[in-house]
PDB file of N, CA, C and O in Angstrom:
ATOM      1  N   UNK A 264      46.648 -70.936  26.228  1.00 57.00           N
ATOM      2  CA  UNK A 264      45.677 -71.398  25.297  1.00 57.00           C
ATOM      3  C   UNK A 264      44.519 -70.514  25.282  1.00 57.00           C
ATOM      4  O   UNK A 264      44.013 -70.039  26.334  1.00 57.00           O
ATOM      5  N   UNK A 265      43.949 -70.207  24.105  1.00 60.00           N
ATOM      6  CA  UNK A 265      42.833 -69.414  23.946  1.00 60.00           C
ATOM      7  C   UNK A 265      41.727 -70.200  23.191  1.00 60.00           C
ATOM      8  O   UNK A 265      41.996 -70.712  22.149  1.00 60.00           O
ATOM      9  N   UNK A 266      40.613 -70.278  23.792  1.00 57.00           N
ATOM     10  CA  UNK A 266      39.443 -70.993  23.084  1.00 57.00           C
ATOM     11  C   UNK A 266      38.460 -69.856  22.707  1.00 57.00           C
ATOM     12  O   UNK A 266      37.915 -69.226  23.571  1.00 57.00           O
ATOM     13  N   UNK A 267      38.305 -69.678  21.450  1.00 62.00           N
ATOM     14  CA  UNK A 267      37.487 -68.639  20.915  1.00 62.00           C
ATOM     15  C   UNK A 267      36.475 -69.287  20.005  1.00 62.00           C
ATOM     16  O   UNK A 267      36.683 -69.417  18.850  1.00 62.00           O
ATOM     17  N   UNK A 268      35.262 -69.645  20.553  1.00 63.00           N
ATOM     18  CA  UNK A 268      34.292 -70.248  19.723  1.00 63.00           C
ATOM     19  C   UNK A 268      32.861 -70.231  20.285  1.00 63.00           C
ATOM     20  O   UNK A 268      32.766 -70.096  21.484  1.00 63.00           O
ATOM     21  N   UNK A 269      31.987 -70.143  19.426  1.00 66.00           N
ATOM     22  CA  UNK A 269      30.577 -70.129  19.822  1.00 66.00           C
ATOM     23  C   UNK A 269      29.863 -71.385  19.377  1.00 66.00           C
ATOM     24  O   UNK A 269      28.662 -71.550  19.432  1.00 66.00           O
ATOM     25  N   UNK A 270      30.642 -72.325  18.857  1.00 61.00           N
ATOM     26  CA  UNK A 270      30.107 -73.575  18.328  1.00 61.00           C
ATOM     27  C   UNK A 270      30.660 -74.742  19.152  1.00 61.00           C
ATOM     28  O   UNK A 270      31.855 -74.850  19.474  1.00 61.00           O
ATOM     29  N   UNK A 271      29.786 -75.637  19.663  1.00 63.00           N
ATOM     30  CA  UNK A 271      30.216 -76.762  20.354  1.00 63.00           C
ATOM     31  C   UNK A 271      30.932 -77.700  19.454  1.00 63.00           C
ATOM     32  O   UNK A 271      30.672 -77.707  18.237  1.00 63.00           O
ATOM     33  N   UNK A 272      31.770 -78.563  20.006  1.00 65.00           N
ATOM     34  CA  UNK A 272      32.573 -79.452  19.197  1.00 65.00           C
ATOM     35  C   UNK A 272      31.706 -80.512  18.471  1.00 65.00           C
ATOM     36  O   UNK A 272      32.118 -81.104  17.495  1.00 65.00           O
ATOM     37  N   UNK A 273      30.450 -80.701  18.874  1.00 68.00           N
ATOM     38  CA  UNK A 273      29.609 -81.667  18.284  1.00 68.00           C
ATOM     39  C   UNK A 273      28.813 -81.044  17.000  1.00 68.00           C
ATOM     40  O   UNK A 273      28.177 -81.770  16.327  1.00 68.00           O
ATOM     41  N   UNK A 274      28.932 -79.728  16.781  1.00 73.00           N
ATOM     42  CA  UNK A 274      28.136 -79.076  15.863  1.00 73.00           C
ATOM     43  C   UNK A 274      28.970 -78.593  14.615  1.00 73.00           C
ATOM     44  O   UNK A 274      28.460 -77.734  13.844  1.00 73.00           O
ATOM     45  N   UNK A 275      30.126 -79.019  14.426  1.00 74.00           N
ATOM     46  CA  UNK A 275      30.985 -78.510  13.368  1.00 74.00           C
ATOM     47  C   UNK A 275      30.406 -78.596  11.991  1.00 74.00           C
ATOM     48  O   UNK A 275      30.402 -77.691  11.238  1.00 74.00           O
ATOM     49  N   UNK A 276      29.821 -79.749  11.629  1.00 80.00           N
ATOM     50  CA  UNK A 276      29.314 -79.899  10.292  1.00 80.00           C
ATOM     51  C   UNK A 276      28.139 -78.978  10.008  1.00 80.00           C
ATOM     52  O   UNK A 276      28.134 -78.267   9.028  1.00 80.00           O
ATOM     53  N   UNK A 277      27.200 -78.869  10.984  1.00 82.00           N
ATOM     54  CA  UNK A 277      26.110 -78.002  10.809  1.00 82.00           C
ATOM     55  C   UNK A 277      26.573 -76.516  10.662  1.00 82.00           C
ATOM     56  O   UNK A 277      26.083 -75.708   9.923  1.00 82.00           O
ATOM     57  N   UNK A 278      27.564 -76.149  11.556  1.00 79.00           N
ATOM     58  CA  UNK A 278      28.093 -74.831  11.473  1.00 79.00           C
ATOM     59  C   UNK A 278      28.697 -74.509  10.145  1.00 79.00           C
ATOM     60  O   UNK A 278      28.550 -73.450   9.560  1.00 79.00           O
ATOM     61  N   UNK A 279      29.460 -75.455   9.626  1.00 83.00           N
ATOM     62  CA  UNK A 279      30.055 -75.299   8.294  1.00 83.00           C
ATOM     63  C   UNK A 279      29.100 -75.070   7.254  1.00 83.00           C
ATOM     64  O   UNK A 279      29.211 -74.274   6.270  1.00 83.00           O
ATOM     65  N   UNK A 280      28.003 -75.833   7.291  1.00 86.00           N
ATOM     66  CA  UNK A 280      26.894 -75.665   6.268  1.00 86.00           C
ATOM     67  C   UNK A 280      26.261 -74.289   6.377  1.00 86.00           C
ATOM     68  O   UNK A 280      26.105 -73.647   5.404  1.00 86.00           O
ATOM     69  N   UNK A 281      25.956 -73.866   7.565  1.00 85.00           N
ATOM     70  CA  UNK A 281      25.293 -72.545   7.764  1.00 85.00           C
ATOM     71  C   UNK A 281      26.295 -71.445   7.283  1.00 85.00           C
ATOM     72  O   UNK A 281      25.850 -70.454   6.644  1.00 85.00           O
ATOM     73  N   UNK A 282      27.564 -71.549   7.651  1.00 84.00           N
ATOM     74  CA  UNK A 282      28.515 -70.517   7.257  1.00 84.00           C
ATOM     75  C   UNK A 282      28.675 -70.527   5.730  1.00 84.00           C
ATOM     76  O   UNK A 282      28.743 -69.437   5.128  1.00 84.00           O
ATOM     77  N   UNK A 283      28.734 -71.678   5.103  1.00 86.00           N
ATOM     78  CA  UNK A 283      28.823 -71.632   3.656  1.00 86.00           C
ATOM     79  C   UNK A 283      27.625 -71.029   2.953  1.00 86.00           C
ATOM     80  O   UNK A 283      27.768 -70.276   2.016  1.00 86.00           O
ATOM     81  N   UNK A 284      26.464 -71.266   3.529  1.00 90.00           N
ATOM     82  CA  UNK A 284      25.237 -70.663   2.988  1.00 90.00           C
ATOM     83  C   UNK A 284      25.308 -69.105   3.081  1.00 90.00           C
ATOM     84  O   UNK A 284      24.981 -68.384   2.228  1.00 90.00           O
ATOM     85  N   UNK A 285      25.802 -68.653   4.245  1.00 89.00           N
ATOM     86  CA  UNK A 285      25.910 -67.240   4.458  1.00 89.00           C
ATOM     87  C   UNK A 285      26.919 -66.594   3.539  1.00 89.00           C
ATOM     88  O   UNK A 285      26.696 -65.513   2.985  1.00 89.00           O
ATOM     89  N   UNK A 286      28.040 -67.289   3.310  1.00 86.00           N
ATOM     90  CA  UNK A 286      29.028 -66.752   2.376  1.00 86.00           C
ATOM     91  C   UNK A 286      28.525 -66.665   0.980  1.00 86.00           C
ATOM     92  O   UNK A 286      28.826 -65.700   0.211  1.00 86.00           O
ATOM     93  N   UNK A 287      27.700 -67.644   0.546  1.00 88.00           N
ATOM     94  CA  UNK A 287      27.132 -67.589  -0.759  1.00 88.00           C
ATOM     95  C   UNK A 287      26.126 -66.425  -0.907  1.00 88.00           C
ATOM     96  O   UNK A 287      26.035 -65.757  -1.937  1.00 88.00           O
ATOM     97  N   UNK A 288      25.332 -66.167   0.126  1.00 91.00           N
ATOM     98  CA  UNK A 288      24.447 -65.043   0.095  1.00 91.00           C
ATOM     99  C   UNK A 288      25.240 -63.693  -0.006  1.00 91.00           C
ATOM    100  O   UNK A 288      24.837 -62.837  -0.754  1.00 91.00           O
ATOM    101  N   UNK A 289      26.365 -63.607   0.763  1.00 90.00           N
ATOM    102  CA  UNK A 289      27.154 -62.375   0.694  1.00 90.00           C
ATOM    103  C   UNK A 289      27.826 -62.255  -0.737  1.00 90.00           C
ATOM    104  O   UNK A 289      27.960 -61.143  -1.186  1.00 90.00           O
ATOM    105  N   UNK A 290      28.156 -63.324  -1.321  1.00 89.00           N
ATOM    106  CA  UNK A 290      28.733 -63.316  -2.667  1.00 89.00           C
ATOM    107  C   UNK A 290      27.652 -62.752  -3.649  1.00 89.00           C
ATOM    108  O   UNK A 290      27.956 -61.905  -4.456  1.00 89.00           O
ATOM    109  N   UNK A 291      26.464 -63.204  -3.464  1.00 92.00           N
ATOM    110  CA  UNK A 291      25.411 -62.740  -4.336  1.00 92.00           C
ATOM    111  C   UNK A 291      25.059 -61.236  -4.102  1.00 92.00           C
ATOM    112  O   UNK A 291      24.756 -60.489  -5.014  1.00 92.00           O
ATOM    113  N   UNK A 292      25.239 -60.791  -2.830  1.00 93.00           N
ATOM    114  CA  UNK A 292      25.084 -59.353  -2.500  1.00 93.00           C
ATOM    115  C   UNK A 292      26.141 -58.548  -3.184  1.00 93.00           C
ATOM    116  O   UNK A 292      25.928 -57.462  -3.754  1.00 93.00           O
ATOM    117  N   UNK A 293      27.363 -59.090  -3.112  1.00 90.00           N
ATOM    118  CA  UNK A 293      28.511 -58.474  -3.847  1.00 90.00           C
ATOM    119  C   UNK A 293      28.235 -58.326  -5.318  1.00 90.00           C
ATOM    120  O   UNK A 293      28.509 -57.296  -5.974  1.00 90.00           O
ATOM    121  N   UNK A 294      27.739 -59.363  -5.932  1.00 93.00           N
ATOM    122  CA  UNK A 294      27.487 -59.384  -7.370  1.00 93.00           C
ATOM    123  C   UNK A 294      26.456 -58.276  -7.743  1.00 93.00           C
ATOM    124  O   UNK A 294      26.594 -57.516  -8.649  1.00 93.00           O
ATOM    125  N   UNK A 295      25.381 -58.248  -6.940  1.00 95.00           N
ATOM    126  CA  UNK A 295      24.338 -57.183  -7.135  1.00 95.00           C
ATOM    127  C   UNK A 295      24.867 -55.812  -6.954  1.00 95.00           C
ATOM    128  O   UNK A 295      24.549 -54.913  -7.769  1.00 95.00           O
ATOM    129  N   UNK A 296      25.657 -55.583  -5.883  1.00 93.00           N
ATOM    130  CA  UNK A 296      26.251 -54.266  -5.593  1.00 93.00           C
ATOM    131  C   UNK A 296      27.113 -53.823  -6.761  1.00 93.00           C
ATOM    132  O   UNK A 296      27.111 -52.722  -7.248  1.00 93.00           O
ATOM    133  N   UNK A 297      27.949 -54.731  -7.212  1.00 92.00           N
ATOM    134  CA  UNK A 297      28.909 -54.455  -8.318  1.00 92.00           C
ATOM    135  C   UNK A 297      28.148 -54.085  -9.568  1.00 92.00           C
ATOM    136  O   UNK A 297      28.504 -53.128 -10.233  1.00 92.00           O
ATOM    137  N   UNK A 298      27.089 -54.785  -9.908  1.00 94.00           N
ATOM    138  CA  UNK A 298      26.299 -54.499 -11.054  1.00 94.00           C
ATOM    139  C   UNK A 298      25.601 -53.153 -10.974  1.00 94.00           C
ATOM    140  O   UNK A 298      25.492 -52.355 -11.970  1.00 94.00           O
ATOM    141  N   UNK A 299      25.209 -52.786  -9.741  1.00 94.00           N
ATOM    142  CA  UNK A 299      24.530 -51.510  -9.521  1.00 94.00           C
ATOM    143  C   UNK A 299      25.480 -50.324  -9.500  1.00 94.00           C
ATOM    144  O   UNK A 299      25.024 -49.193  -9.471  1.00 94.00           O
ATOM    145  N   UNK A 300      26.806 -50.529  -9.503  1.00 92.00           N
ATOM    146  CA  UNK A 300      27.803 -49.485  -9.420  1.00 92.00           C
ATOM    147  C   UNK A 300      28.782 -49.599 -10.581  1.00 92.00           C
ATOM    148  O   UNK A 300      29.944 -49.906 -10.381  1.00 92.00           O
ATOM    149  N   UNK A 301      28.335 -49.378 -11.812  1.00 86.00           N
ATOM    150  CA  UNK A 301      29.194 -49.568 -12.978  1.00 86.00           C
ATOM    151  C   UNK A 301      30.419 -48.599 -12.981  1.00 86.00           C
ATOM    152  O   UNK A 301      31.349 -48.777 -13.595  1.00 86.00           O
ATOM    153  N   UNK A 302      30.250 -47.485 -12.148  1.00 87.00           N
ATOM    154  CA  UNK A 302      31.419 -46.567 -12.103  1.00 87.00           C
ATOM    155  C   UNK A 302      32.543 -47.133 -11.403  1.00 87.00           C
ATOM    156  O   UNK A 302      33.703 -46.750 -11.522  1.00 87.00           O
ATOM    157  N   UNK A 303      32.298 -48.250 -10.536  1.00 84.00           N
ATOM    158  CA  UNK A 303      33.401 -48.832  -9.860  1.00 84.00           C
ATOM    159  C   UNK A 303      34.052 -50.007 -10.603  1.00 84.00           C
ATOM    160  O   UNK A 303      35.198 -50.350 -10.335  1.00 84.00           O
ATOM    161  N   UNK A 304      33.281 -50.589 -11.486  1.00 84.00           N
ATOM    162  CA  UNK A 304      33.831 -51.702 -12.271  1.00 84.00           C
ATOM    163  C   UNK A 304      33.024 -51.926 -13.549  1.00 84.00           C
ATOM    164  O   UNK A 304      31.905 -51.382 -13.650  1.00 84.00           O
ATOM    165  N   UNK A 305      33.633 -52.588 -14.460  1.00 87.00           N
ATOM    166  CA  UNK A 305      32.910 -52.947 -15.772  1.00 87.00           C
ATOM    167  C   UNK A 305      32.783 -54.414 -15.799  1.00 87.00           C
ATOM    168  O   UNK A 305      33.176 -55.008 -16.816  1.00 87.00           O
ATOM    169  N   UNK A 306      32.179 -55.039 -14.812  1.00 91.00           N
ATOM    170  CA  UNK A 306      32.115 -56.450 -14.778  1.00 91.00           C
ATOM    171  C   UNK A 306      30.761 -57.021 -15.269  1.00 91.00           C
ATOM    172  O   UNK A 306      30.604 -58.179 -15.472  1.00 91.00           O
ATOM    173  N   UNK A 307      29.797 -56.092 -15.496  1.00 92.00           N
ATOM    174  CA  UNK A 307      28.501 -56.541 -15.978  1.00 92.00           C
ATOM    175  C   UNK A 307      27.454 -55.662 -15.512  1.00 92.00           C
ATOM    176  O   UNK A 307      27.556 -54.958 -14.443  1.00 92.00           O
ATOM    177  N   UNK A 308      26.356 -55.599 -16.235  1.00 92.00           N
ATOM    178  CA  UNK A 308      25.234 -54.689 -16.003  1.00 92.00           C
ATOM    179  C   UNK A 308      24.110 -55.390 -15.091  1.00 92.00           C
ATOM    180  O   UNK A 308      23.126 -54.706 -14.775  1.00 92.00           O
ATOM    181  N   UNK A 309      24.318 -56.632 -14.772  1.00 95.00           N
ATOM    182  CA  UNK A 309      23.292 -57.274 -13.872  1.00 95.00           C
ATOM    183  C   UNK A 309      24.188 -58.192 -12.994  1.00 95.00           C
ATOM    184  O   UNK A 309      25.334 -58.515 -13.216  1.00 95.00           O
ATOM    185  N   UNK A 310      23.498 -58.649 -11.923  1.00 95.00           N
ATOM    186  CA  UNK A 310      24.190 -59.537 -10.951  1.00 95.00           C
ATOM    187  C   UNK A 310      24.586 -60.767 -11.668  1.00 95.00           C
ATOM    188  O   UNK A 310      25.669 -61.298 -11.383  1.00 95.00           O
ATOM    189  N   UNK A 311      23.723 -61.327 -12.544  1.00 96.00           N
ATOM    190  CA  UNK A 311      24.131 -62.585 -13.261  1.00 96.00           C
ATOM    191  C   UNK A 311      25.260 -62.293 -14.125  1.00 96.00           C
ATOM    192  O   UNK A 311      26.152 -63.212 -14.267  1.00 96.00           O
ATOM    193  N   UNK A 312      25.431 -61.196 -14.839  1.00 96.00           N
ATOM    194  CA  UNK A 312      26.556 -60.892 -15.732  1.00 96.00           C
ATOM    195  C   UNK A 312      27.848 -60.776 -14.883  1.00 96.00           C
ATOM    196  O   UNK A 312      28.863 -61.324 -15.284  1.00 96.00           O
ATOM    197  N   UNK A 313      27.775 -60.184 -13.682  1.00 94.00           N
ATOM    198  CA  UNK A 313      28.881 -60.070 -12.846  1.00 94.00           C
ATOM    199  C   UNK A 313      29.336 -61.480 -12.370  1.00 94.00           C
ATOM    200  O   UNK A 313      30.491 -61.851 -12.378  1.00 94.00           O
ATOM    201  N   UNK A 314      28.365 -62.304 -12.054  1.00 94.00           N
ATOM    202  CA  UNK A 314      28.607 -63.683 -11.591  1.00 94.00           C
ATOM    203  C   UNK A 314      29.334 -64.451 -12.690  1.00 94.00           C
ATOM    204  O   UNK A 314      30.335 -65.122 -12.423  1.00 94.00           O
ATOM    205  N   UNK A 315      28.857 -64.306 -13.935  1.00 96.00           N
ATOM    206  CA  UNK A 315      29.558 -65.025 -15.019  1.00 96.00           C
ATOM    207  C   UNK A 315      31.018 -64.470 -15.245  1.00 96.00           C
ATOM    208  O   UNK A 315      31.872 -65.324 -15.454  1.00 96.00           O
ATOM    209  N   UNK A 316      31.233 -63.209 -15.127  1.00 94.00           N
ATOM    210  CA  UNK A 316      32.557 -62.663 -15.238  1.00 94.00           C
ATOM    211  C   UNK A 316      33.399 -63.235 -14.120  1.00 94.00           C
ATOM    212  O   UNK A 316      34.520 -63.646 -14.388  1.00 94.00           O
ATOM    213  N   UNK A 317      32.951 -63.229 -12.927  1.00 92.00           N
ATOM    214  CA  UNK A 317      33.658 -63.746 -11.733  1.00 92.00           C
ATOM    215  C   UNK A 317      34.066 -65.172 -11.989  1.00 92.00           C
ATOM    216  O   UNK A 317      35.233 -65.556 -11.800  1.00 92.00           O
ATOM    217  N   UNK A 318      33.066 -66.016 -12.379  1.00 94.00           N
ATOM    218  CA  UNK A 318      33.393 -67.401 -12.585  1.00 94.00           C
ATOM    219  C   UNK A 318      34.327 -67.651 -13.767  1.00 94.00           C
ATOM    220  O   UNK A 318      35.160 -68.545 -13.708  1.00 94.00           O
ATOM    221  N   UNK A 319      34.256 -66.790 -14.772  1.00 95.00           N
ATOM    222  CA  UNK A 319      35.189 -66.961 -15.905  1.00 95.00           C
ATOM    223  C   UNK A 319      36.618 -66.704 -15.448  1.00 95.00           C
ATOM    224  O   UNK A 319      37.546 -67.361 -15.820  1.00 95.00           O
ATOM    225  N   UNK A 320      36.779 -65.638 -14.686  1.00 93.00           N
ATOM    226  CA  UNK A 320      38.128 -65.254 -14.130  1.00 93.00           C
ATOM    227  C   UNK A 320      38.613 -66.392 -13.238  1.00 93.00           C
ATOM    228  O   UNK A 320      39.765 -66.815 -13.297  1.00 93.00           O
ATOM    229  N   UNK A 321      37.766 -66.823 -12.394  1.00 92.00           N
ATOM    230  CA  UNK A 321      38.088 -67.981 -11.470  1.00 92.00           C
ATOM    231  C   UNK A 321      38.514 -69.216 -12.211  1.00 92.00           C
ATOM    232  O   UNK A 321      39.429 -69.893 -11.827  1.00 92.00           O
ATOM    233  N   UNK A 322      37.779 -69.539 -13.209  1.00 95.00           N
ATOM    234  CA  UNK A 322      38.140 -70.749 -14.055  1.00 95.00           C
ATOM    235  C   UNK A 322      39.452 -70.539 -14.739  1.00 95.00           C
ATOM    236  O   UNK A 322      40.274 -71.503 -14.805  1.00 95.00           O
ATOM    237  N   UNK A 323      39.714 -69.333 -15.202  1.00 95.00           N
ATOM    238  CA  UNK A 323      41.080 -69.075 -15.785  1.00 95.00           C
ATOM    239  C   UNK A 323      42.144 -69.238 -14.808  1.00 95.00           C
ATOM    240  O   UNK A 323      43.217 -69.708 -15.227  1.00 95.00           O
ATOM    241  N   UNK A 324      41.983 -68.797 -13.558  1.00 94.00           N
ATOM    242  CA  UNK A 324      43.017 -68.932 -12.551  1.00 94.00           C
ATOM    243  C   UNK A 324      43.156 -70.412 -12.165  1.00 94.00           C
ATOM    244  O   UNK A 324      44.221 -70.815 -11.658  1.00 94.00           O
ATOM    245  N   UNK A 325      42.071 -71.206 -12.272  1.00 94.00           N
ATOM    246  CA  UNK A 325      42.214 -72.634 -12.045  1.00 94.00           C
ATOM    247  C   UNK A 325      43.142 -73.257 -13.039  1.00 94.00           C
ATOM    248  O   UNK A 325      43.981 -74.104 -12.716  1.00 94.00           O
ATOM    249  N   UNK A 326      42.980 -72.884 -14.279  1.00 94.00           N
ATOM    250  CA  UNK A 326      43.827 -73.424 -15.376  1.00 94.00           C
ATOM    251  C   UNK A 326      45.201 -72.894 -15.281  1.00 94.00           C
ATOM    252  O   UNK A 326      46.196 -73.676 -15.599  1.00 94.00           O
ATOM    253  N   UNK A 327      45.360 -71.623 -14.988  1.00 93.00           N
ATOM    254  CA  UNK A 327      46.682 -71.023 -15.005  1.00 93.00           C
ATOM    255  C   UNK A 327      46.744 -69.936 -13.959  1.00 93.00           C
ATOM    256  O   UNK A 327      46.338 -68.770 -14.211  1.00 93.00           O
ATOM    257  N   UNK A 328      47.300 -70.209 -12.759  1.00 93.00           N
ATOM    258  CA  UNK A 328      47.421 -69.212 -11.679  1.00 93.00           C
ATOM    259  C   UNK A 328      48.307 -68.094 -12.153  1.00 93.00           C
ATOM    260  O   UNK A 328      49.203 -68.333 -12.951  1.00 93.00           O
ATOM    261  N   UNK A 329      48.062 -66.880 -11.624  1.00 92.00           N
ATOM    262  CA  UNK A 329      48.863 -65.735 -11.985  1.00 92.00           C
ATOM    263  C   UNK A 329      49.585 -65.246 -10.710  1.00 92.00           C
ATOM    264  O   UNK A 329      48.962 -64.959  -9.734  1.00 92.00           O
ATOM    265  N   UNK A 330      50.931 -65.312 -10.759  1.00 89.00           N
ATOM    266  CA  UNK A 330      51.724 -64.813  -9.666  1.00 89.00           C
ATOM    267  C   UNK A 330      51.298 -65.500  -8.362  1.00 89.00           C
ATOM    268  O   UNK A 330      51.212 -64.824  -7.305  1.00 89.00           O
ATOM    269  N   UNK A 331      51.104 -66.813  -8.377  1.00 87.00           N
ATOM    270  CA  UNK A 331      50.743 -67.526  -7.230  1.00 87.00           C
ATOM    271  C   UNK A 331      49.284 -67.341  -6.760  1.00 87.00           C
ATOM    272  O   UNK A 331      48.893 -67.836  -5.726  1.00 87.00           O
ATOM    273  N   UNK A 332      48.456 -66.700  -7.597  1.00 91.00           N
ATOM    274  CA  UNK A 332      47.064 -66.475  -7.248  1.00 91.00           C
ATOM    275  C   UNK A 332      46.205 -67.393  -8.034  1.00 91.00           C
ATOM    276  O   UNK A 332      46.118 -67.353  -9.278  1.00 91.00           O
ATOM    277  N   UNK A 333      45.619 -68.454  -7.360  1.00 92.00           N
ATOM    278  CA  UNK A 333      44.794 -69.378  -8.010  1.00 92.00           C
ATOM    279  C   UNK A 333      43.343 -69.047  -7.569  1.00 92.00           C
ATOM    280  O   UNK A 333      43.085 -67.972  -7.032  1.00 92.00           O
ATOM    281  N   UNK A 334      42.357 -69.914  -7.794  1.00 91.00           N
ATOM    282  CA  UNK A 334      41.013 -69.635  -7.469  1.00 91.00           C
ATOM    283  C   UNK A 334      40.729 -69.403  -6.003  1.00 91.00           C
ATOM    284  O   UNK A 334      39.960 -68.518  -5.655  1.00 91.00           O
ATOM    285  N   UNK A 335      41.361 -70.137  -5.156  1.00 89.00           N
ATOM    286  CA  UNK A 335      41.149 -69.915  -3.648  1.00 89.00           C
ATOM    287  C   UNK A 335      41.680 -68.553  -3.204  1.00 89.00           C
ATOM    288  O   UNK A 335      40.967 -67.853  -2.447  1.00 89.00           O
ATOM    289  N   UNK A 336      42.856 -68.198  -3.735  1.00 89.00           N
ATOM    290  CA  UNK A 336      43.382 -66.862  -3.353  1.00 89.00           C
ATOM    291  C   UNK A 336      42.533 -65.797  -3.901  1.00 89.00           C
ATOM    292  O   UNK A 336      42.271 -64.733  -3.213  1.00 89.00           O
ATOM    293  N   UNK A 337      42.043 -65.970  -5.108  1.00 87.00           N
ATOM    294  CA  UNK A 337      41.133 -65.006  -5.763  1.00 87.00           C
ATOM    295  C   UNK A 337      39.925 -64.785  -4.894  1.00 87.00           C
ATOM    296  O   UNK A 337      39.426 -63.602  -4.682  1.00 87.00           O
ATOM    297  N   UNK A 338      39.266 -65.879  -4.387  1.00 82.00           N
ATOM    298  CA  UNK A 338      38.097 -65.782  -3.531  1.00 82.00           C
ATOM    299  C   UNK A 338      38.413 -64.996  -2.261  1.00 82.00           C
ATOM    300  O   UNK A 338      37.654 -64.141  -1.844  1.00 82.00           O
ATOM    301  N   UNK A 339      39.534 -65.304  -1.648  1.00 81.00           N
ATOM    302  CA  UNK A 339      39.917 -64.574  -0.413  1.00 81.00           C
ATOM    303  C   UNK A 339      40.176 -63.138  -0.658  1.00 81.00           C
ATOM    304  O   UNK A 339      39.835 -62.227   0.163  1.00 81.00           O
ATOM    305  N   UNK A 340      40.824 -62.806  -1.732  1.00 78.00           N
ATOM    306  CA  UNK A 340      41.082 -61.388  -2.037  1.00 78.00           C
ATOM    307  C   UNK A 340      39.844 -60.655  -2.335  1.00 78.00           C
ATOM    308  O   UNK A 340      39.689 -59.469  -1.981  1.00 78.00           O
ATOM    309  N   UNK A 341      38.869 -61.230  -2.998  1.00 66.00           N
ATOM    310  CA  UNK A 341      37.636 -60.572  -3.281  1.00 66.00           C
ATOM    311  C   UNK A 341      36.922 -60.252  -2.011  1.00 66.00           C
ATOM    312  O   UNK A 341      36.452 -59.171  -1.754  1.00 66.00           O
ATOM    313  N   UNK A 342      36.982 -61.269  -1.093  1.00 55.00           N
ATOM    314  CA  UNK A 342      36.344 -61.088   0.245  1.00 55.00           C
ATOM    315  C   UNK A 342      37.022 -59.965   1.052  1.00 55.00           C
ATOM    316  O   UNK A 342      36.336 -59.216   1.723  1.00 55.00           O
ATOM    317  N   UNK A 343      38.280 -59.939   1.068  1.00 54.00           N
ATOM    318  CA  UNK A 343      39.014 -58.898   1.857  1.00 54.00           C
ATOM    319  C   UNK A 343      38.799 -57.521   1.289  1.00 54.00           C
ATOM    320  O   UNK A 343      38.708 -56.549   1.989  1.00 54.00           O
ATOM    321  N   UNK A 344      38.746 -57.429  -0.050  1.00 51.00           N
ATOM    322  CA  UNK A 344      38.611 -56.146  -0.687  1.00 51.00           C
ATOM    323  C   UNK A 344      37.140 -55.566  -0.395  1.00 51.00           C
ATOM    324  O   UNK A 344      36.928 -54.401  -0.160  1.00 51.00           O
ATOM    325  N   UNK A 345      36.190 -56.477  -0.325  1.00 47.00           N
ATOM    326  CA  UNK A 345      34.772 -56.055  -0.068  1.00 47.00           C
ATOM    327  C   UNK A 345      34.560 -55.592   1.369  1.00 47.00           C
ATOM    328  O   UNK A 345      33.686 -54.787   1.651  1.00 47.00           O
ATOM    329  N   UNK A 346      35.413 -56.076   2.305  1.00 45.00           N
ATOM    330  CA  UNK A 346      35.254 -55.746   3.687  1.00 45.00           C
ATOM    331  C   UNK A 346      35.895 -54.414   4.035  1.00 45.00           C
ATOM    332  O   UNK A 346      35.756 -53.991   5.141  1.00 45.00           O
ATOM    333  N   UNK A 347      36.593 -53.802   3.126  1.00 43.00           N
ATOM    334  CA  UNK A 347      37.219 -52.532   3.445  1.00 43.00           C
ATOM    335  C   UNK A 347      36.262 -51.374   3.357  1.00 43.00           C
ATOM    336  O   UNK A 347      35.309 -51.297   2.741  1.00 43.00           O
TER     337      UNK A 347
END
């Protein structure tokens, strides 16, 4: 058995809230970076425009997944692409 955790078992809810807030901040950083690098993508000229494009694509995948890729998979793939 391997126990790999820095969170006590009594703090899971608080940890999840903090982690979610951090992920949202990183998403906003991604939107700003993407807008600042139009040579890498044509998703929008501002962070807000990129956010709207992202949400529009995500909503489309909610209505009709593509090749098994729905909104949750889309979110994970965006995250893994950004970390490379």
